Structures are given as structure tokens and as C-alpha cells.
Short mmCIF file of C-alpha atoms and ligand atoms in Angstrom, two decimals:
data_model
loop_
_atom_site.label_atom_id
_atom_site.label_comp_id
_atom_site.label_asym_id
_atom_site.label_seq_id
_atom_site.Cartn_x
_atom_site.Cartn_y
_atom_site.Cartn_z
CA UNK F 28 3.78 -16.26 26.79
CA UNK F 29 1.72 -12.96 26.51
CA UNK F 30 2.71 -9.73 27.23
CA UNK F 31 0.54 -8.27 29.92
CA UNK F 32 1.75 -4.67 28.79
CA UNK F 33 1.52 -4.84 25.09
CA UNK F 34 -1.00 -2.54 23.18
CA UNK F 35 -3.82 -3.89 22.30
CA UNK F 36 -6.79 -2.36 19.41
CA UNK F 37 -9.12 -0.77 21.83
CA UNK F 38 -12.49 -0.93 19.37
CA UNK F 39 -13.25 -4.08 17.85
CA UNK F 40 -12.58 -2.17 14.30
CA UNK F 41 -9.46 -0.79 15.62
CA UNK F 42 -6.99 -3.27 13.71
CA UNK F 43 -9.63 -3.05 10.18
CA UNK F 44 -9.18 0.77 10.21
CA UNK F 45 -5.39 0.67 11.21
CA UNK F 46 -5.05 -2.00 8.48
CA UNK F 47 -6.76 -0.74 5.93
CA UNK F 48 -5.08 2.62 6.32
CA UNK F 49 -1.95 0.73 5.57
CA UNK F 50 -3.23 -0.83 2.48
CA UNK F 51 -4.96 2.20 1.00
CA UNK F 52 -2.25 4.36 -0.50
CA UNK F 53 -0.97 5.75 -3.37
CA UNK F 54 -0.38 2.22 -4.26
CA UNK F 55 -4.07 2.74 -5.04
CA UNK F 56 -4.90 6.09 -6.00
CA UNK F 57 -1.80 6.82 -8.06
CA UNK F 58 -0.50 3.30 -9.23
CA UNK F 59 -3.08 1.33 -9.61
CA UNK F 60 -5.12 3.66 -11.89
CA UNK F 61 -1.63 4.08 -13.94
CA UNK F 62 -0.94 0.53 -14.62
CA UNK F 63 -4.59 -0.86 -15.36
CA UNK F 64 -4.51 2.03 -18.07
CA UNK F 65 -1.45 1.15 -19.15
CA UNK F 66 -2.24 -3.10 -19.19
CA UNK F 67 -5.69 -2.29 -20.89
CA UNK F 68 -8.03 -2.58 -18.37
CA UNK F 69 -10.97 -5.38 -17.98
CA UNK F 70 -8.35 -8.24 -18.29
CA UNK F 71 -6.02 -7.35 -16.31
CA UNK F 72 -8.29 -5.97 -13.72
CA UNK F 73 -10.11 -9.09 -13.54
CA UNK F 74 -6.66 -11.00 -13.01
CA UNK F 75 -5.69 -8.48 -10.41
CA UNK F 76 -8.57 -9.31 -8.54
CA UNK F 77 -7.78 -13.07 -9.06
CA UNK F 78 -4.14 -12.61 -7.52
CA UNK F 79 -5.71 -10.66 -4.65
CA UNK F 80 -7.77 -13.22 -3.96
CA UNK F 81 -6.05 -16.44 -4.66
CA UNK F 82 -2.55 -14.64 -2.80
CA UNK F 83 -3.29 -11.68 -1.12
CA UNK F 84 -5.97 -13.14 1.01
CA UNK F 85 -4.00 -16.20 2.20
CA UNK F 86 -1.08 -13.69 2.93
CA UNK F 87 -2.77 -11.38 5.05
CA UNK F 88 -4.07 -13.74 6.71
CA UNK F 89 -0.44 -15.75 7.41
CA UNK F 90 0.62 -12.60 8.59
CA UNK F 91 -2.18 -11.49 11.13
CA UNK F 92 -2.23 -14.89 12.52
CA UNK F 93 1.69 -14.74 13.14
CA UNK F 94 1.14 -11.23 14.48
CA UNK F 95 -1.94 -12.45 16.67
CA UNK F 96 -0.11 -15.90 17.70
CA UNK F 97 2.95 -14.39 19.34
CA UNK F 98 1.91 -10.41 19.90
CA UNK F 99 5.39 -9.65 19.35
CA UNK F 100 6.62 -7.65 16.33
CA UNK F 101 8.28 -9.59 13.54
CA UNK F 102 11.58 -10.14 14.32
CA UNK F 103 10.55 -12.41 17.81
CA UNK F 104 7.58 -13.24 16.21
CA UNK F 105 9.70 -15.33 14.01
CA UNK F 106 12.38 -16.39 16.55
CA UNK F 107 9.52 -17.57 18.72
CA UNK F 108 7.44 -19.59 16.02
CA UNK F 109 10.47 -21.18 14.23
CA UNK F 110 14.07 -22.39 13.89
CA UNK F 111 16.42 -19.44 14.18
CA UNK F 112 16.91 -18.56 10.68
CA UNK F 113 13.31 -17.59 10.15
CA UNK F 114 13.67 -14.28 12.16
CA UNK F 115 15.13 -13.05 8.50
CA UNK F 116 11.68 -12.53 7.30
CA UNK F 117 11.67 -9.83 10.24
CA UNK F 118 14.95 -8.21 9.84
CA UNK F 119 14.08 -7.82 6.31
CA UNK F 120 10.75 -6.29 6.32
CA UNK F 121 12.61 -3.39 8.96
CA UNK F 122 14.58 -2.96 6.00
CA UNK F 123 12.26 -2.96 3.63
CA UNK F 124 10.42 -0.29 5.65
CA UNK F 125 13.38 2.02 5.83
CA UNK F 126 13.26 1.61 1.75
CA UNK F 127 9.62 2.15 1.19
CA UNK F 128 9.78 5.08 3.71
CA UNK F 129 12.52 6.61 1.86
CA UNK F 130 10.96 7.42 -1.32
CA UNK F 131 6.90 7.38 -0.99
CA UNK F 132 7.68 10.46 1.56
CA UNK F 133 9.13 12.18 -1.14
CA UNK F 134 6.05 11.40 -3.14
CA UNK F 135 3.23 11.62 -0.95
CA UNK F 136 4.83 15.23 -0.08
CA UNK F 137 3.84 16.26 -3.71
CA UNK F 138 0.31 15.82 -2.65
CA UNK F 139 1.00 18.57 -0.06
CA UNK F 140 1.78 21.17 -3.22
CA UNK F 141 -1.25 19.50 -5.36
CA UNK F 142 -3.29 20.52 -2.36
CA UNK F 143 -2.27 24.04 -2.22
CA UNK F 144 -2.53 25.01 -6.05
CA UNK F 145 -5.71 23.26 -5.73
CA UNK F 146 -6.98 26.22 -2.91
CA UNK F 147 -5.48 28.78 -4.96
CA UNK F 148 -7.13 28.11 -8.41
CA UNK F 149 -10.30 27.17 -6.35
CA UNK F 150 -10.10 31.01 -5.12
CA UNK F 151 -8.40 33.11 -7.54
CA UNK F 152 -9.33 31.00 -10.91
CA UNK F 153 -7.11 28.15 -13.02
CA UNK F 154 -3.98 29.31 -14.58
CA UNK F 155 -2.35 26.62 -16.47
CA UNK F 156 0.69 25.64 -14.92
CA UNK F 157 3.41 25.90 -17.98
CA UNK F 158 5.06 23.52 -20.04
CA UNK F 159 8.07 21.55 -17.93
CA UNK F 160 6.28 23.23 -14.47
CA UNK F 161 6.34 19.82 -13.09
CA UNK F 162 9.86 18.93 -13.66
CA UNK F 163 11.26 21.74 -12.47
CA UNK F 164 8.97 21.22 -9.50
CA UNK F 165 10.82 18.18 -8.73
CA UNK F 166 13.87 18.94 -9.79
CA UNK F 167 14.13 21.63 -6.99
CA UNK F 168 16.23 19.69 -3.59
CA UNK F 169 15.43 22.02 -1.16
CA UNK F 170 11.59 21.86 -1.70
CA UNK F 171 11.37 18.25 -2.43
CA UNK F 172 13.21 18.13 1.00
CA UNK F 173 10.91 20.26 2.98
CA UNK F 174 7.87 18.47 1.90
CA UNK F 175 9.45 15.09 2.48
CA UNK F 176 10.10 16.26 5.85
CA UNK F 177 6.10 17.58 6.37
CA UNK F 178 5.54 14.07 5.41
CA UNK F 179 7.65 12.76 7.67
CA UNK F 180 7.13 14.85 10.64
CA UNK F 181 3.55 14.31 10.66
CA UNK F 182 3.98 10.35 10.04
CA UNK F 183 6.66 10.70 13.37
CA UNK F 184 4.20 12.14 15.53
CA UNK F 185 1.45 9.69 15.07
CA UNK F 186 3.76 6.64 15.80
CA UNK F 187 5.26 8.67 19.00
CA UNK F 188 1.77 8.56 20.48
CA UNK F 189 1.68 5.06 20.10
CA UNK F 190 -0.44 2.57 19.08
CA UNK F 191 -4.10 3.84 20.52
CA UNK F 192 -3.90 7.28 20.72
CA UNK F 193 -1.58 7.90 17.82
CA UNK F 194 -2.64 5.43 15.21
CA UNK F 195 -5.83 4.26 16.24
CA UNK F 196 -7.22 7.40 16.80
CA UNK F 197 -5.86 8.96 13.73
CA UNK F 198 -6.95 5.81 11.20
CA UNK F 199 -10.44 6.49 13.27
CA UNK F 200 -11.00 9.99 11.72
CA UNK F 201 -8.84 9.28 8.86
CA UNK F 202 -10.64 6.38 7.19
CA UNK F 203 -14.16 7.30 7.32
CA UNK F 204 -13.38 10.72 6.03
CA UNK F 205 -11.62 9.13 3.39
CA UNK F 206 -14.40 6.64 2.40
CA UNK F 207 -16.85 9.32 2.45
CA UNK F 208 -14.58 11.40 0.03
CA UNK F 209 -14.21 8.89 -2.02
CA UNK F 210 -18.09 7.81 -2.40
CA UNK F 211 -19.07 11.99 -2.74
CA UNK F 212 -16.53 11.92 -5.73
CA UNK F 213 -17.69 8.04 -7.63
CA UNK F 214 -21.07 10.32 -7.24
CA UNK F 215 -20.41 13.40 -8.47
CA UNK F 216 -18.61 11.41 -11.85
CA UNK F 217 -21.47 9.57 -12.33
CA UNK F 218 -23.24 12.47 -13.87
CA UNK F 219 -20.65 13.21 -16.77
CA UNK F 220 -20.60 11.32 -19.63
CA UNK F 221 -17.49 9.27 -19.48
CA UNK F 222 -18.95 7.03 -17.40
CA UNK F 223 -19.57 4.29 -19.76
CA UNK F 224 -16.42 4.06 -21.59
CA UNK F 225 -15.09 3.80 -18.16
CA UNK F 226 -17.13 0.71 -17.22
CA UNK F 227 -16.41 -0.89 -20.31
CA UNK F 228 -12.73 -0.23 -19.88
CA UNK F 229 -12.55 -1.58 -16.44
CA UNK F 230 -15.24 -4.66 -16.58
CA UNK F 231 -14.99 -5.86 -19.76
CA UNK F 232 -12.21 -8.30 -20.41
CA UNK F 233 -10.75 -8.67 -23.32
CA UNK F 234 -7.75 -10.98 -23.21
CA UNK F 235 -6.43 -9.97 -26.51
CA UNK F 236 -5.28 -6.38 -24.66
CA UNK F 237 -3.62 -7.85 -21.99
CA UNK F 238 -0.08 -7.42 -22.71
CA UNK F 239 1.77 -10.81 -21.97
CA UNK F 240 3.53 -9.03 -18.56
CA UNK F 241 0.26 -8.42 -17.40
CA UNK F 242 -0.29 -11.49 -15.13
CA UNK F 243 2.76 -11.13 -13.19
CA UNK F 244 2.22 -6.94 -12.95
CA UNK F 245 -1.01 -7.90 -10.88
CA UNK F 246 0.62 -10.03 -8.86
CA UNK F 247 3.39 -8.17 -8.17
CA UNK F 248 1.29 -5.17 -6.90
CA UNK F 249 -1.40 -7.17 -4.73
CA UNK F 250 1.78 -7.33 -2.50
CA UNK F 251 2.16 -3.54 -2.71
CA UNK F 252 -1.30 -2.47 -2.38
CA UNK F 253 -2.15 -4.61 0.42
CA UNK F 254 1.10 -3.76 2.18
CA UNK F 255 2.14 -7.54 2.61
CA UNK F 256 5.37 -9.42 2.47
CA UNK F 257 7.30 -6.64 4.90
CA UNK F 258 5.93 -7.54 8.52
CA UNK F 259 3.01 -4.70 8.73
CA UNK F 260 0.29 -7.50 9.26
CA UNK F 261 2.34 -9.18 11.41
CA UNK F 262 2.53 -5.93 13.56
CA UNK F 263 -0.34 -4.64 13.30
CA UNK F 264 -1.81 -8.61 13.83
CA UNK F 265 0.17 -8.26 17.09
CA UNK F 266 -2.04 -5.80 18.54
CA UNK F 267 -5.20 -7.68 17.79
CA UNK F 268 -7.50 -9.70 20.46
CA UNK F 269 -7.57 -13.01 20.99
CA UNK F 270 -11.53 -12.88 20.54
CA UNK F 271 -11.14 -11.46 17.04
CA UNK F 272 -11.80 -13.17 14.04
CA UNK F 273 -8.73 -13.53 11.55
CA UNK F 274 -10.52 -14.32 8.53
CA UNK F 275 -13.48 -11.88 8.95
CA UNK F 276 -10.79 -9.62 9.73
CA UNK F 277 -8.49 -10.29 6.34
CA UNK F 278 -11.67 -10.53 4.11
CA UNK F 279 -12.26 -6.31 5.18
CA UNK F 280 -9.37 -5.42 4.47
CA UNK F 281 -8.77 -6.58 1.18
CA UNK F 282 -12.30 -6.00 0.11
CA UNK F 283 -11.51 -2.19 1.06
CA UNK F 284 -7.95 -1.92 -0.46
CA UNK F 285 -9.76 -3.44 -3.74
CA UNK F 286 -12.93 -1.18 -3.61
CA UNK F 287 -11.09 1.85 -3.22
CA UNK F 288 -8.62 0.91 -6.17
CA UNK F 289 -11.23 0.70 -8.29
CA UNK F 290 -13.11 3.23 -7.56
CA UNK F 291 -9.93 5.43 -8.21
CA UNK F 292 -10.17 4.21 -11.48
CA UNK F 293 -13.85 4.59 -12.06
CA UNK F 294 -13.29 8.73 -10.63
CA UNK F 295 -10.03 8.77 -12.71
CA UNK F 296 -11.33 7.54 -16.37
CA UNK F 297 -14.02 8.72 -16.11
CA UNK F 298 -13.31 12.54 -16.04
CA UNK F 299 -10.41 11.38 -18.43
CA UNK F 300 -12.81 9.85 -20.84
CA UNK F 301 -15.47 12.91 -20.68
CA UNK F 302 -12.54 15.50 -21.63
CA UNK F 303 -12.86 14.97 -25.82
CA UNK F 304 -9.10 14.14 -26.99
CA UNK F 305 -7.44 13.44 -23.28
CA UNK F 306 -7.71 9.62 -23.49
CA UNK F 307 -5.04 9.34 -25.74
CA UNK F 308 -2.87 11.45 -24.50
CA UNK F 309 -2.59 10.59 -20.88
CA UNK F 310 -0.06 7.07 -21.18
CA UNK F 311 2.87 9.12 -21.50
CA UNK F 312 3.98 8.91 -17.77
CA UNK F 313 3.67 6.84 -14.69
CA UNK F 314 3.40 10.63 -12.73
CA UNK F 315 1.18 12.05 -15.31
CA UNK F 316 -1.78 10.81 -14.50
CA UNK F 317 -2.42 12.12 -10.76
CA UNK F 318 -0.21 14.81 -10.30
CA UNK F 319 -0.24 16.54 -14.14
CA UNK F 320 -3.76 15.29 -16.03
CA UNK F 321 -6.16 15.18 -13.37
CA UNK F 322 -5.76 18.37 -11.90
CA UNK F 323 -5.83 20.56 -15.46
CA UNK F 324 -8.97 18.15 -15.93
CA UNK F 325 -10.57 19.05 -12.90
CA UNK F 326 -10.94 22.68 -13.30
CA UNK F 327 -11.09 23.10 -17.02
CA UNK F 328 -13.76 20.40 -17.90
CA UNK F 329 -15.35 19.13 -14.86
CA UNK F 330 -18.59 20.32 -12.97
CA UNK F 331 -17.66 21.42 -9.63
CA UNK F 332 -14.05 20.55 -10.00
CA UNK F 333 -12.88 23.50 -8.08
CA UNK F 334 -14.74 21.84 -5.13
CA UNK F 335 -13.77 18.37 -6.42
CA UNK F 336 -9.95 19.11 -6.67
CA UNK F 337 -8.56 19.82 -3.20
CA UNK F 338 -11.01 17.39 -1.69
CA UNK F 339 -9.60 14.80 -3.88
CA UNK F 340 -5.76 15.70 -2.68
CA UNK F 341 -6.54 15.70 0.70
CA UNK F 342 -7.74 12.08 -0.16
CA UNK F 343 -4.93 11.17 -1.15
CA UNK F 344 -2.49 12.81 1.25
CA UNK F 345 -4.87 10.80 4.19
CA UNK F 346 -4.06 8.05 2.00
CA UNK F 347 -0.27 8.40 1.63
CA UNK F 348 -0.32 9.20 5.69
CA UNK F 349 -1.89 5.97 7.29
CA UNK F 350 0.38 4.26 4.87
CA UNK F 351 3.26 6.14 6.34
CA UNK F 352 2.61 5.35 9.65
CA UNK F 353 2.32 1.53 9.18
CA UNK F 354 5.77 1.56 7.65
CA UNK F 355 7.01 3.37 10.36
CA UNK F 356 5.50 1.20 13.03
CA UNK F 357 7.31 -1.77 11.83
CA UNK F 358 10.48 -0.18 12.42
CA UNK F 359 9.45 1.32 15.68
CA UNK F 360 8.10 -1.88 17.17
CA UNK F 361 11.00 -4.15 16.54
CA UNK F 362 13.43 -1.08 18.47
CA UNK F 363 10.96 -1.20 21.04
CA UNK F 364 10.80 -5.27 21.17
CA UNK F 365 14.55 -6.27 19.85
CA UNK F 366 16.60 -3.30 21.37
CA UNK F 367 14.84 -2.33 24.28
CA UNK F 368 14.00 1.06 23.57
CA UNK F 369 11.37 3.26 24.63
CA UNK F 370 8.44 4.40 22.14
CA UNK F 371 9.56 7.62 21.80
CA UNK F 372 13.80 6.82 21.54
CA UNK F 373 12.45 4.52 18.87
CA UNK F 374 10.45 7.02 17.33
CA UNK F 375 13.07 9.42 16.62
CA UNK F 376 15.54 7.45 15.99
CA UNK F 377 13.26 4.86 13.48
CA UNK F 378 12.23 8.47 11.67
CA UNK F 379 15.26 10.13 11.33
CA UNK F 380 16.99 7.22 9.47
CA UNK F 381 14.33 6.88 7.74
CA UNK F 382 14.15 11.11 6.63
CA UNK F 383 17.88 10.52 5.50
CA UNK F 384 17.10 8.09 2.83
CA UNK F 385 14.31 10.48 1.45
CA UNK F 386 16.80 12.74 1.82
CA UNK F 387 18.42 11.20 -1.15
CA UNK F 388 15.55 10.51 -2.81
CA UNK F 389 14.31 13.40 -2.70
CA UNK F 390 17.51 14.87 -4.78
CA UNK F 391 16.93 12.21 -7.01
CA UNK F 392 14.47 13.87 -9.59
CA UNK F 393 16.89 15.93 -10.81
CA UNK F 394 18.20 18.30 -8.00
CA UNK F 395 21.95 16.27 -7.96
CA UNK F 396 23.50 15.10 -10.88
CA UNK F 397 24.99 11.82 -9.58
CA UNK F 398 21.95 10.73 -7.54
CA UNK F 399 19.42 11.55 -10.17
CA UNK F 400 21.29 9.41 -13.07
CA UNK F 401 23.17 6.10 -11.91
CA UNK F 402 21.41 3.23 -12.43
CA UNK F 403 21.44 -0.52 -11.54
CA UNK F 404 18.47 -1.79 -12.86
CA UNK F 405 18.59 -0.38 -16.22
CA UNK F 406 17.14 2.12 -18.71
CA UNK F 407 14.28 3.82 -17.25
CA UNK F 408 15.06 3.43 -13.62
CA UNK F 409 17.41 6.14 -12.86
CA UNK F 410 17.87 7.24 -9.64
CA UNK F 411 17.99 6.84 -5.92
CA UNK F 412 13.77 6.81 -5.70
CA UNK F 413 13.29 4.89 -9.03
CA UNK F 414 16.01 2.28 -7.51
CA UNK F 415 14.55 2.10 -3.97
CA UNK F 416 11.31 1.70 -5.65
CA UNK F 417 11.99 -1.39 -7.84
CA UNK F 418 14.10 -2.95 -5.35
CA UNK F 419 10.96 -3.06 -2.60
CA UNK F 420 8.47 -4.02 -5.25
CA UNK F 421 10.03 -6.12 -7.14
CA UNK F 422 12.32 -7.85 -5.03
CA UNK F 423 11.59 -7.30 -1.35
CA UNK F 424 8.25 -7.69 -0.89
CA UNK F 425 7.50 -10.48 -3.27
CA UNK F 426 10.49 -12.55 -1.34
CA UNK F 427 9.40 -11.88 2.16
CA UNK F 428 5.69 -12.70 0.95
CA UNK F 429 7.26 -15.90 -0.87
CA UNK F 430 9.15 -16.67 2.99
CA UNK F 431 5.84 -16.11 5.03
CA UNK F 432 3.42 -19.14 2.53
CA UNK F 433 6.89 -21.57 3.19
CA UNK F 434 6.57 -20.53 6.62
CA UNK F 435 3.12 -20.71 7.53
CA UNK F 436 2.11 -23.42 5.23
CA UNK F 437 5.23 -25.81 5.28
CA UNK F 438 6.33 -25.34 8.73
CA UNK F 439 4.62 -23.88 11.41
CA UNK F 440 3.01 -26.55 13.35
CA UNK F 441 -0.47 -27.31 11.95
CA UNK F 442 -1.94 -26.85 14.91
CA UNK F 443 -0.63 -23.16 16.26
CA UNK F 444 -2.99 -22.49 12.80
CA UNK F 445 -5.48 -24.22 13.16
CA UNK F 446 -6.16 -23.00 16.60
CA UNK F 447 -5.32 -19.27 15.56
CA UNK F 448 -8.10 -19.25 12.61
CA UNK F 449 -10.85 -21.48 14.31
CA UNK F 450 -12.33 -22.27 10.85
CA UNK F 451 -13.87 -25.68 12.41
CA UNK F 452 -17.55 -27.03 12.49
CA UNK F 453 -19.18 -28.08 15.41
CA UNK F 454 -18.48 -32.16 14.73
CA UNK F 455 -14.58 -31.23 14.32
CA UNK F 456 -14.32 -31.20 10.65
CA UNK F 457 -12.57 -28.15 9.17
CA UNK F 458 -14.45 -25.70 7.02
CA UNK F 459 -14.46 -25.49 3.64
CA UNK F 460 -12.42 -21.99 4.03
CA UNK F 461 -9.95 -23.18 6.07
CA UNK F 462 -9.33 -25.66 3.47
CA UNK F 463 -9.30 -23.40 0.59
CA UNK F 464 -6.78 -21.25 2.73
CA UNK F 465 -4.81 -24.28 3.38
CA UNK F 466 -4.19 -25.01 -0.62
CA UNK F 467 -3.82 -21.47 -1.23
CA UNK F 468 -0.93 -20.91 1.25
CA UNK F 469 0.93 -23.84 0.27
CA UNK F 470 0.62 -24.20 -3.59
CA UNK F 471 -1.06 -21.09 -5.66
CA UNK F 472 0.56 -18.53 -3.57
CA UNK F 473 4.31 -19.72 -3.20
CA UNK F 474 4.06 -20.81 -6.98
CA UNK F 475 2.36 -17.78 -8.39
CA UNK F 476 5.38 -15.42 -6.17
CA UNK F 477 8.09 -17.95 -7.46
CA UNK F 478 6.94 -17.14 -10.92
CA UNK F 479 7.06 -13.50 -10.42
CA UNK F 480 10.34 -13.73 -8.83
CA UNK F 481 11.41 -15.87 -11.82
CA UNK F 482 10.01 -13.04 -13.84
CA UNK F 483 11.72 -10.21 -12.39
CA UNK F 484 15.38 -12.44 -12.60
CA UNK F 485 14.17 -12.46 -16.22
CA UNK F 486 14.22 -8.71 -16.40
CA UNK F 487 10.43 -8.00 -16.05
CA UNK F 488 9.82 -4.64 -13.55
CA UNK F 489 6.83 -4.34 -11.15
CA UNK F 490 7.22 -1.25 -10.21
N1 LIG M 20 -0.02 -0.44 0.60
C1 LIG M 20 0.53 0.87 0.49
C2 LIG M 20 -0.07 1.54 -0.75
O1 LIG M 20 -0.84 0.94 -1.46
C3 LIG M 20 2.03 0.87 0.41
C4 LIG M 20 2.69 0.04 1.43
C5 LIG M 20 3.45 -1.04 1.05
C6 LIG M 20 2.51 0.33 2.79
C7 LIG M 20 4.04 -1.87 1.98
C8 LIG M 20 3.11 -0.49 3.74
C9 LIG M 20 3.87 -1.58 3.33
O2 LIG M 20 0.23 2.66 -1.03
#
């Protein structure tokens, strides 16, 4: 049944780096921080990291061991694991991919501009950009285009070197650097005084803050943050080794996701909470926080910030990038595997699809009248990006996860799992987390996504 030509990881932490590039994005640098602000902190971070635990974890590892099972991308994945019908779960995360794609392009390309103003002001001094700077910013097409199109072009040429020496060897360089970043800057925070507000914001629950959408927000992101319920395990499972272990495997990569989400916070609140006056004014918008707070923060109260500053937006656009790429390398694989094409005809084509829905994003925030206003999900998500947005979030990803526990744990013979996870002791008896993944994939994490689905019918967002 194996493919003696497909791609395989080449290091044994290959598929961790790959993976974890996928998960770390500005899911975590950008919404995460947002939201846990906006929900109140210790509470809801503590059910966050419940959720990621009691669905994430089972998840990611449904999806690697599908991946791993068949090595085939999602699409005959399914068709060669179940009935017919299941090869929806495929066709839908390619299509959830071209939606994702289509607007966090457009808004990983504003780290490109962060960036740059960062390496002026660092040179030539701060200037405070003026009032309404960043709308206008966005509201300007042919820029929003261009840097959608960096964004894109870059993501493009990693996938058209393939699997080892385009995304291996980028997530390779790519991670670590990004780690490190990240540790230098929890560091350098550590000496300003914000720092304990900020631990007792994030670790200190208080259940009485939690607004009452606040369990099913959590939930609703784990999916985001750890890129599940679209296929990208399932792809990126496909390239693993059959000598690898699944769990050990899934239990890196949504430690990492989770320790770099909260360190974002901890780098985040606490320069927030050491500038006097700034806490309260920073809710107003989802944007705000990382693209208009942080950087006037950075240079006009912060120690080193003009050496902090562009560091911490190339962090982020490394982030945004191996996120990119995994979205793009569903898409590309299932050409490859379903239509026959080559890498490279599947590259192109998979991009350029892809660049015309950011396209319309992209004229979304205010450059054309019609795509920047209509609205079918209500006040407050106008727009082509808002829309593509809360549809993946909201609907998308938590139904494809909802498919994959059905699948996995309802009916995919017992045994294709057992035999995929090994979780057995010597005298044949399975181990206690094989068991605790068991319950997890067939009760908590179906019932906890059918509640959020429920949820969302009632009108709550995610996004
Ligand atoms: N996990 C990525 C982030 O946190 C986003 C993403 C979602 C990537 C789904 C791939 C698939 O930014």
C-alpha cells in the first residue's frame, strides 16, 4: 500500500518543526494575546489550556495517525480508510485552505510594513505615526495587494521546492530562530515592572471575569492555533516514518503552540502593563494590539525597544510564513495525489487561486466600497476578510475537526489505531494514555465541538 516515492521527514524532528511551524502563527502572537485580554485572562487561559488538552491533543493526534496510516494526502487518505463519503473531510479542508490563505496573506503582509517602520525609527528616531495612519494604511488596494503578494510569493516558493528542501529546510532555520527570539524577548520583559500584573492576569483565575462565551472562545481557537480540523496533520502526518512515535510527536507540538501563546502574552502585557495609563486603553480593537499599541510602546517606553521592535516583527512574519506554507501544502498535495499533477503545476496553480481570493480580501479594508461593506454574518463582520475569517473559524474548522473524532473514534477499525499509536504494555494491555485518548476522541471532543457548533448556530463568533 505504500508509496515507494513519497517524501518522507528526513531528521527525526523534521515533522515537529514542520508542524509546529504550522501551529505557531498569528493565531498566537496576534489573536491569542487579543482575546485572553479581552475574556479576562487567568480563567479563560486556564480553560484554553483545558480544551487544548482534553481536544486538541486527541485531534492532532487523529490526524497524524490518518496522515501516517495511509501516507497519502487527505482526500485518499479518507477514500482509502473509509466508506466513500468520508473523503469530504478532505475536499473540505482544500477548501478551507484556499479560505484561510485568502485573508491571513493579507494580514501577515502587514507584518512586512511593521518591519520596515520598525528599521526606520530604529535608525532615524520614533515619529508617531498620526491619528487614522493605520486605516488609511489598509484602506490603500494597491499596497495591501503588493504585500499580500510578498506573502504569497515567498509562501509559493517554499512549497515548489517540496517537502525536504523547501519546507523542511526552511521550518529548520525558521523555528529555532524563532524560539530563540522569543526567549531573548520573555527576558528582556522580565526586567520592567509590569511583570507582575502580567502574571497575575494570566495565572490567576478568577471565574467571576470570565465572560459566559468564554468556554466556547477557547475551544473554538485550540482548532485555529493548532491548525487542526482542515487536513494539515493529516499531510504533514503523511510524510512521517513508520518508526516515529505519534503521541510523543502530538504532545511537542501542542506543548510548543501553547508555550509560545503564552509567552506572547507574558511579552505583550507586560510592556502594556509597565506603560502607566495603556492598560485601559488597549481593548478597543482586535488589530490594535499588535500592529498599533505595541509598536508606539516599544520605542517610547521600553528599554531597548528599538532593538526589541523589528526583532519582534520578524518573529512574527517567520510565524505567519511556516503557517502559510502548511496551508498551501494541503492544497498542493491533494493536486499532486488527486489530479496527477506535478509539484511545481500544482504549485502555481494551488498559489495563484489562492492570491485571487486575497486579492479580494485585500480590498476589503476599505479600498472598494462593495467588498469592504456587505455582510452575511452580521454587524461587525463586514467584509470579504472579516467573512472568510468567521466562516473558517467558526464553521469550517470546528466541523471538519467534529468529522475527524466520528471518524477516528466511531469508525475506523480499532485496530488500524491501535497498531498506528502502539500505546500497549509488554503483557498486551493498553496504556493508560491510549485509554485516555480513546475517551477523549469519542466523547469530550465530539461533544465539546458539537457544543461550539451549537453555539455558533446560536449566533456566538469565534473569530
Ligand atoms: N495555526 C495557525 C495560526 O495559529 C493558523 C492555521 C490554521 C494554519 C489552520 C493552518 C491551518 O496562526
Amino acid at each position: 500500500m505504500e508509496q515507494a516515492n513519497r517524501a518522507q521527514w528526513r531528521s527525526k524532528i523534521g515533522f515537529i518543526l514542520a508542524a509546529t511551524g504550522s501551529a505557531v502563527g498569528l493565531g498566537n502572537l496576534w489573536k491569542f494575546p487579543y482575546i485572553t485580554w479581552h475574556n479576562n485572562g487567568g480563567a479563560f487561559v486556564l480553560i484554553y489550556l483545558v480544551s487544548v488538552v482534553l481536544i486538541g491533543w486527541p485531534i492532532m493526534m487523529a490526524e497524524i495517525l490518518i496522515g501516517r496510516k495511509t501516507h497519502e494526502s487527505p482526500v485518499p487518505a479518507m477514500e482509502k480508510l473509509g466508506p466513500k463519503g468520508w473523503s469530504i473531510v478532505g475536499w473540505l479542508g482544500v477548501l478551507t485552505g484556499f479560505v484561510i490563505l485568502g485573508y491571513y496573506t493579507v494580514i501577515a503582509g502587514w507584518t512586512i510594513t511593521s518591519f520596515i517602520s520598525c528599521i526606520q525609527w530604529s535608525f532615524s528616531g520614533y515619529t508617531p505615526p498620526a491619528d487614522g495612519a493605520f486605516g488609511e494604511f489598509i484602506g490603500n488596494g494597491p499596497l495591501q495587494i503588493l504585500l499580500a503578494f510578498i506573502f504569497m510569493a515567498a509562501t509559493t516558493l517554499v512549497i515548489w521546492k517540496g517537502i525536504n528542501k523547501g519546507i523542511e529546510a526552511t521550518t529548520r532555520i525558521l523555528m529555532p530562530v524563532l524560539l530563540g527570539i522569543l526567549i531573548y524577548l520573555v527576558i528582556m520583559v522580565m526586567f520592567l515592572p509590569g511583570r507582575a500584573d502580567t502574571f497575575k492576569f494570566l495565572f490567576n483565575p478568577n471565574f467571576g471575569e470570565l465572560p459566559s462565551t468564554g468556554i466556547l472562545e477557547a475551544v473554538g481557537h485550540a482548532f485555529f492555533t493548532l491548525s487542526l480540523g482542515m487536513g494539515v496533520m493529516i499531510t504533514y502526518g503523511s510524510y512521517m516514518g513508520r518508526g516515529e512515535s505519534i503521541t510523543r510527536n502530538a504532545v511537542m507540538v501542542v506543548f510548543l503552540d501553547t508555550f509560545v501563546a503564552i509567552c506572547a502574552c507574558i511579552i505583550m502585557y507586560t510592556i502594556i502593563f509597565s506603560a502607566p495609563g495603556v492598560a485601559e486603553s488597549v481593548s478597543g480593537s482586535t488589530v490594535g494590539m499588535l500592529f498599533i499599541t505595541l509598536p508606539d510602546l516599544l520605542y517610547t517606553e521600553i528599554p531597548f525597544g528599538h532593538i526589541i521592535a523589528p526583532i519582534f516583527y520578524i518573529l512574527v512574519a517567520f510565524a505567519a510564513l511556516s503557517s502559510t506554507i502548511s496551508l498551501l501544502e494541503v492544497i498542493v498535495s491533494l493536486f499532486i495525489d488527486k489530479l496527477k499533477m506535478t509539484r511545481h503545476q500544482a504549485t502555481i496553480i494551488g498559489s495563484s487561486f489562492a492570491f485571487i481570493v486575497s486579492i479580494f480580501s485585500a480590498l476589503s479594508l476599505g479600498a472598494v466600497g462593495i467588498f469592504s461593506k456587505f455582510s452575511f454574518f452580521g454587524e461587525g463582520k463586514e467584509g470579504v476578510l472579516s467573512t472568510l475569517d468567521h466562516l473558517a473559524a467558526n464553521w469550517m474548522l470546528p466541523v471538519g475537526g467534529l468529522l475527524i473524532t466520528l471518524f477516528v473514534g466511531w469508525k475506523l477499525d480499532k485496530k488500524i489505531v491501535e497498531e498506528e499509536l502502539g500505546l500497549f504494555n509488554e503483557d498486551g494491555s493498553p496504556k493508560f494514555t491510549y485509554q485516555m485518548f480513546r475517551f477523549f476522541i469519542r466523547f469530550t471532543a465530539p461533544i465539546a465541538i458539537l457544543a461550539v457548533i451549537i453555539a455558533v448556530i446560536l449566533g456566538k463568533d469565534f473569530s
